């Protein structure tokens, strides 16, 4: 046969699909290993940095996870009771583009209870997570999220004493990415880690205030005894 009439080998479709599946599985496995390493590092940051301020620890811990997953923003929301309705309110906000931990958005300290958020609150209240990307946004999700430049988001619930306390939102502002099950599980662990840090800080702050109040009462008692 001539050079232009060579018989090309038949493509084994099943083999090709199998190879593609194997490549994807290895990519997922590699990504999971990266996130696991980041989660372990974050745990170390939160448990062994007693001399650093709370904001410094939060910034380092969140940044470690964000870099591993490709996140631009991590926001911690509390679930508030407002006019007999439950709604989200920002508590902490880490923003990569703004250099790390920042103050909550003023207009988002209490977010109006719009239909899309009602759906999300219903989902997290049942221990589910909200996991969506721009290509799958519903009309109201797009109207809400595109205002804040969100391309992908996963919202993880936080529970205390069997009741939903709030949620942690992991956001990507650049990529329409899908958070697979393995990634979602690890981000759930990260969400609990961040929330526990907040709970401990609040307890420490409350304990500090109680100690100061006790000292003031003791000083007043000493003063009265000397009169």
mmCIF file of C-alpha atoms in Angstrom:
data_model
loop_
_atom_site.group_PDB
_atom_site.id
_atom_site.type_symbol
_atom_site.label_atom_id
_atom_site.label_comp_id
_atom_site.label_asym_id
_atom_site.label_seq_id
_atom_site.Cartn_x
_atom_site.Cartn_y
_atom_site.Cartn_z
ATOM 1 C CA UNK A 1 0.000 0.000 0.000
ATOM 2 C CA UNK A 2 1.076 3.599 -0.531
ATOM 3 C CA UNK A 3 2.126 5.881 2.282
ATOM 4 C CA UNK A 4 -1.299 7.541 2.265
ATOM 5 C CA UNK A 5 -3.162 4.243 2.430
ATOM 6 C CA UNK A 6 -1.843 2.850 5.689
ATOM 7 C CA UNK A 7 -4.355 0.896 7.750
ATOM 8 C CA UNK A 8 -4.842 2.727 11.030
ATOM 9 C CA UNK A 9 -5.179 0.635 14.193
ATOM 10 C CA UNK A 10 -8.698 0.260 15.529
ATOM 11 C CA UNK A 11 -9.445 2.329 18.591
ATOM 12 C CA UNK A 12 -10.585 0.295 21.558
ATOM 13 C CA UNK A 13 -13.341 2.567 22.877
ATOM 14 C CA UNK A 14 -13.673 0.752 26.192
ATOM 15 C CA UNK A 15 -9.929 0.947 26.743
ATOM 16 C CA UNK A 16 -9.895 4.674 25.942
ATOM 17 C CA UNK A 17 -12.770 5.349 28.347
ATOM 18 C CA UNK A 18 -11.053 3.259 30.997
ATOM 19 C CA UNK A 19 -7.833 5.252 30.607
ATOM 20 C CA UNK A 20 -9.715 8.553 30.857
ATOM 21 C CA UNK A 21 -11.472 7.279 33.970
ATOM 22 C CA UNK A 22 -8.140 6.241 35.432
ATOM 23 C CA UNK A 23 -6.641 9.669 34.766
ATOM 24 C CA UNK A 24 -9.625 11.401 36.384
ATOM 25 C CA UNK A 25 -9.462 9.086 39.403
ATOM 26 C CA UNK A 26 -5.752 9.848 39.842
ATOM 27 C CA UNK A 27 -6.442 13.583 39.595
ATOM 28 C CA UNK A 28 -9.166 13.322 42.252
ATOM 29 C CA UNK A 29 -6.907 11.224 44.467
ATOM 30 C CA UNK A 30 -4.052 13.717 44.079
ATOM 31 C CA UNK A 31 -6.333 16.648 44.869
ATOM 32 C CA UNK A 32 -7.692 14.869 47.919
ATOM 33 C CA UNK A 33 -4.153 14.243 49.192
ATOM 34 C CA UNK A 34 -3.365 17.957 48.809
ATOM 35 C CA UNK A 35 -6.500 18.952 50.732
ATOM 36 C CA UNK A 36 -5.857 16.354 53.468
ATOM 37 C CA UNK A 37 -2.343 17.760 53.937
ATOM 38 C CA UNK A 38 -3.767 21.295 54.100
ATOM 39 C CA UNK A 39 -6.405 20.229 56.623
ATOM 40 C CA UNK A 40 -3.766 18.626 58.853
ATOM 41 C CA UNK A 41 -1.678 21.794 58.631
ATOM 42 C CA UNK A 42 -4.725 23.926 59.508
ATOM 43 C CA UNK A 43 -5.450 21.719 62.541
ATOM 44 C CA UNK A 44 -1.866 22.264 63.678
ATOM 45 C CA UNK A 45 -2.235 26.026 63.205
ATOM 46 C CA UNK A 46 -5.425 26.176 65.266
ATOM 47 C CA UNK A 47 -4.105 23.982 68.079
ATOM 48 C CA UNK A 48 -0.521 25.187 68.507
ATOM 49 C CA UNK A 49 -0.521 28.963 68.095
ATOM 50 C CA UNK A 50 -1.450 30.161 71.564
ATOM 51 C CA UNK A 51 0.793 33.224 71.342
ATOM 52 C CA UNK A 52 -0.830 34.594 68.194
ATOM 53 C CA UNK A 53 -4.011 36.640 68.058
ATOM 54 C CA UNK A 54 -7.300 35.060 67.038
ATOM 55 C CA UNK A 55 -7.334 36.984 63.758
ATOM 56 C CA UNK A 56 -3.808 35.824 62.904
ATOM 57 C CA UNK A 57 -4.683 32.191 63.563
ATOM 58 C CA UNK A 58 -7.928 32.422 61.577
ATOM 59 C CA UNK A 59 -6.148 34.045 58.638
ATOM 60 C CA UNK A 60 -3.395 31.407 58.524
ATOM 61 C CA UNK A 61 -5.790 28.488 58.978
ATOM 62 C CA UNK A 62 -8.283 29.628 56.356
ATOM 63 C CA UNK A 63 -5.539 30.576 53.886
ATOM 64 C CA UNK A 64 -4.067 27.071 54.131
ATOM 65 C CA UNK A 65 -7.357 25.467 53.081
ATOM 66 C CA UNK A 66 -8.165 28.122 50.484
ATOM 67 C CA UNK A 67 -4.852 27.685 48.694
ATOM 68 C CA UNK A 68 -5.282 23.913 48.530
ATOM 69 C CA UNK A 69 -8.805 24.033 47.082
ATOM 70 C CA UNK A 70 -8.490 27.148 44.930
ATOM 71 C CA UNK A 71 -10.794 29.413 46.924
ATOM 72 C CA UNK A 72 -10.971 33.194 46.887
ATOM 73 C CA UNK A 73 -13.358 33.800 49.753
ATOM 74 C CA UNK A 74 -14.461 31.994 52.907
ATOM 75 C CA UNK A 75 -17.381 33.425 54.871
ATOM 76 C CA UNK A 76 -18.780 32.228 58.183
ATOM 77 C CA UNK A 77 -22.485 32.859 58.697
ATOM 78 C CA UNK A 78 -24.561 32.596 61.818
ATOM 79 C CA UNK A 79 -28.235 31.679 61.616
ATOM 80 C CA UNK A 80 -30.290 34.464 63.183
ATOM 81 C CA UNK A 81 -33.922 34.824 64.203
ATOM 82 C CA UNK A 82 -35.371 37.922 62.541
ATOM 83 C CA UNK A 83 -39.087 38.704 62.720
ATOM 84 C CA UNK A 84 -39.971 35.039 63.305
ATOM 85 C CA UNK A 85 -37.831 33.966 60.339
ATOM 86 C CA UNK A 86 -34.380 32.438 60.237
ATOM 87 C CA UNK A 87 -31.826 34.306 58.166
ATOM 88 C CA UNK A 88 -28.076 34.399 57.588
ATOM 89 C CA UNK A 89 -25.765 36.996 59.057
ATOM 90 C CA UNK A 90 -22.047 37.354 58.308
ATOM 91 C CA UNK A 91 -19.735 36.790 61.272
ATOM 92 C CA UNK A 92 -16.284 36.440 59.692
ATOM 93 C CA UNK A 93 -15.052 36.959 56.157
ATOM 94 C CA UNK A 94 -11.730 35.917 54.640
ATOM 95 C CA UNK A 95 -11.099 37.479 51.234
ATOM 96 C CA UNK A 96 -7.960 36.569 49.294
ATOM 97 C CA UNK A 97 -8.228 39.603 47.012
ATOM 98 C CA UNK A 98 -8.335 41.900 50.059
ATOM 99 C CA UNK A 99 -5.383 40.333 51.824
ATOM 100 C CA UNK A 100 -7.052 37.919 54.215
ATOM 101 C CA UNK A 101 -9.409 38.283 57.141
ATOM 102 C CA UNK A 102 -11.636 41.327 56.729
ATOM 103 C CA UNK A 103 -14.626 42.857 58.428
ATOM 104 C CA UNK A 104 -18.036 41.444 57.462
ATOM 105 C CA UNK A 105 -19.896 43.321 54.735
ATOM 106 C CA UNK A 106 -22.108 45.862 56.501
ATOM 107 C CA UNK A 107 -25.087 45.101 54.264
ATOM 108 C CA UNK A 108 -24.647 41.360 54.884
ATOM 109 C CA UNK A 109 -24.532 41.344 58.687
ATOM 110 C CA UNK A 110 -28.196 40.447 58.372
ATOM 111 C CA UNK A 111 -29.158 39.161 54.925
ATOM 112 C CA UNK A 112 -32.780 39.598 53.792
ATOM 113 C CA UNK A 113 -34.584 36.270 53.831
ATOM 114 C CA UNK A 114 -34.989 35.971 50.057
ATOM 115 C CA UNK A 115 -36.345 32.720 48.494
ATOM 116 C CA UNK A 116 -32.934 31.349 47.466
ATOM 117 C CA UNK A 117 -31.654 31.688 51.028
ATOM 118 C CA UNK A 118 -34.789 30.101 52.436
ATOM 119 C CA UNK A 119 -34.053 27.054 50.275
ATOM 120 C CA UNK A 120 -30.437 26.946 51.407
ATOM 121 C CA UNK A 121 -31.388 27.259 55.081
ATOM 122 C CA UNK A 122 -33.862 24.400 54.623
ATOM 123 C CA UNK A 123 -31.095 22.243 53.108
ATOM 124 C CA UNK A 124 -28.460 22.908 55.794
ATOM 125 C CA UNK A 125 -31.031 22.494 58.565
ATOM 126 C CA UNK A 126 -31.381 18.886 57.395
ATOM 127 C CA UNK A 127 -27.586 18.369 57.530
ATOM 128 C CA UNK A 128 -27.210 18.824 53.787
ATOM 129 C CA UNK A 129 -24.798 21.072 51.947
ATOM 130 C CA UNK A 130 -25.416 23.513 49.110
ATOM 131 C CA UNK A 131 -22.988 22.772 46.266
ATOM 132 C CA UNK A 132 -23.427 24.672 43.003
ATOM 133 C CA UNK A 133 -21.445 26.309 40.197
ATOM 134 C CA UNK A 134 -22.277 29.119 37.810
ATOM 135 C CA UNK A 135 -23.165 26.842 34.885
ATOM 136 C CA UNK A 136 -25.853 25.221 37.084
ATOM 137 C CA UNK A 137 -27.236 28.351 38.782
ATOM 138 C CA UNK A 138 -30.983 28.725 38.878
ATOM 139 C CA UNK A 139 -32.321 32.155 37.962
ATOM 140 C CA UNK A 140 -32.550 33.411 41.545
ATOM 141 C CA UNK A 141 -29.163 31.880 42.490
ATOM 142 C CA UNK A 142 -27.547 33.701 39.574
ATOM 143 C CA UNK A 143 -29.229 36.989 40.538
ATOM 144 C CA UNK A 144 -27.917 36.677 44.099
ATOM 145 C CA UNK A 145 -24.427 35.234 43.585
ATOM 146 C CA UNK A 146 -23.253 37.100 40.496
ATOM 147 C CA UNK A 147 -23.566 40.381 42.371
ATOM 148 C CA UNK A 148 -20.696 39.141 44.561
ATOM 149 C CA UNK A 149 -18.705 37.613 41.707
ATOM 150 C CA UNK A 150 -19.219 34.029 42.867
ATOM 151 C CA UNK A 151 -18.465 31.379 40.226
ATOM 152 C CA UNK A 152 -18.693 28.341 42.506
ATOM 153 C CA UNK A 153 -19.860 27.873 46.084
ATOM 154 C CA UNK A 154 -20.246 25.152 48.654
ATOM 155 C CA UNK A 155 -22.134 25.949 51.839
ATOM 156 C CA UNK A 156 -21.417 23.646 54.794
ATOM 157 C CA UNK A 157 -23.711 23.479 57.851
ATOM 158 C CA UNK A 158 -22.459 23.915 61.409
ATOM 159 C CA UNK A 159 -24.388 22.332 64.292
ATOM 160 C CA UNK A 160 -24.176 22.836 68.037
ATOM 161 C CA UNK A 161 -26.146 20.708 70.508
ATOM 162 C CA UNK A 162 -28.126 19.170 67.670
ATOM 163 C CA UNK A 163 -29.287 22.531 66.315
ATOM 164 C CA UNK A 164 -28.036 24.280 63.201
ATOM 165 C CA UNK A 165 -25.896 27.234 64.277
ATOM 166 C CA UNK A 166 -24.866 28.558 60.885
ATOM 167 C CA UNK A 167 -22.793 27.693 57.858
ATOM 168 C CA UNK A 168 -19.422 28.222 56.223
ATOM 169 C CA UNK A 169 -19.413 29.329 52.581
ATOM 170 C CA UNK A 170 -16.387 28.384 50.468
ATOM 171 C CA UNK A 171 -16.347 30.480 47.289
ATOM 172 C CA UNK A 172 -14.398 30.531 44.025
ATOM 173 C CA UNK A 173 -14.568 33.820 42.123
ATOM 174 C CA UNK A 174 -12.561 32.677 39.108
ATOM 175 C CA UNK A 175 -13.542 29.125 38.195
ATOM 176 C CA UNK A 176 -16.769 27.283 37.502
ATOM 177 C CA UNK A 177 -15.587 24.313 39.562
ATOM 178 C CA UNK A 178 -17.461 21.322 40.929
ATOM 179 C CA UNK A 179 -16.668 20.277 44.479
ATOM 180 C CA UNK A 180 -16.587 16.459 44.345
ATOM 181 C CA UNK A 181 -17.658 14.279 47.293
ATOM 182 C CA UNK A 182 -14.133 13.830 48.639
ATOM 183 C CA UNK A 183 -13.460 17.548 48.524
ATOM 184 C CA UNK A 184 -16.848 18.283 50.118
ATOM 185 C CA UNK A 185 -16.159 15.904 53.029
ATOM 186 C CA UNK A 186 -12.831 17.563 53.753
ATOM 187 C CA UNK A 187 -14.304 21.056 53.496
ATOM 188 C CA UNK A 188 -16.962 19.986 55.996
ATOM 189 C CA UNK A 189 -14.141 19.125 58.415
ATOM 190 C CA UNK A 190 -12.515 22.492 57.687
ATOM 191 C CA UNK A 191 -15.834 24.261 58.338
ATOM 192 C CA UNK A 192 -16.127 22.613 61.758
ATOM 193 C CA UNK A 193 -12.524 23.557 62.508
ATOM 194 C CA UNK A 194 -13.182 27.232 61.719
ATOM 195 C CA UNK A 195 -16.436 27.271 63.690
ATOM 196 C CA UNK A 196 -14.816 25.622 66.730
ATOM 197 C CA UNK A 197 -12.143 28.325 66.699
ATOM 198 C CA UNK A 198 -14.902 30.947 66.856
ATOM 199 C CA UNK A 199 -16.693 29.119 69.666
ATOM 200 C CA UNK A 200 -13.456 28.895 71.697
ATOM 201 C CA UNK A 201 -12.713 32.583 71.141
ATOM 202 C CA UNK A 202 -16.182 33.547 72.322
ATOM 203 C CA UNK A 203 -15.872 31.317 75.394
ATOM 204 C CA UNK A 204 -12.456 32.782 76.199
ATOM 205 C CA UNK A 205 -13.813 36.295 75.764
ATOM 206 C CA UNK A 206 -16.802 35.516 77.983
ATOM 207 C CA UNK A 207 -14.544 33.931 80.600
ATOM 208 C CA UNK A 208 -12.245 36.968 80.482
ATOM 209 C CA UNK A 209 -15.176 39.311 81.019
ATOM 210 C CA UNK A 210 -16.452 37.165 83.902
ATOM 211 C CA UNK A 211 -13.005 37.231 85.571
ATOM 212 C CA UNK A 212 -12.788 41.012 85.175
ATOM 213 C CA UNK A 213 -16.265 41.412 86.672
ATOM 214 C CA UNK A 214 -15.302 39.155 89.588
ATOM 215 C CA UNK A 215 -12.164 41.207 90.207
ATOM 216 C CA UNK A 216 -14.202 44.409 90.216
ATOM 217 C CA UNK A 217 -16.663 42.922 92.716
ATOM 218 C CA UNK A 218 -13.773 41.805 94.955
ATOM 219 C CA UNK A 219 -12.228 45.265 94.789
ATOM 220 C CA UNK A 220 -15.568 46.858 95.682
ATOM 221 C CA UNK A 221 -15.977 44.432 98.594
ATOM 222 C CA UNK A 222 -12.476 45.237 99.882
ATOM 223 C CA UNK A 223 -13.228 48.951 99.623
ATOM 224 C CA UNK A 224 -16.503 48.573 101.544
ATOM 225 C CA UNK A 225 -14.829 46.458 104.248
ATOM 226 C CA UNK A 226 -12.270 49.188 104.809
ATOM 227 C CA UNK A 227 -14.922 51.872 105.285
#
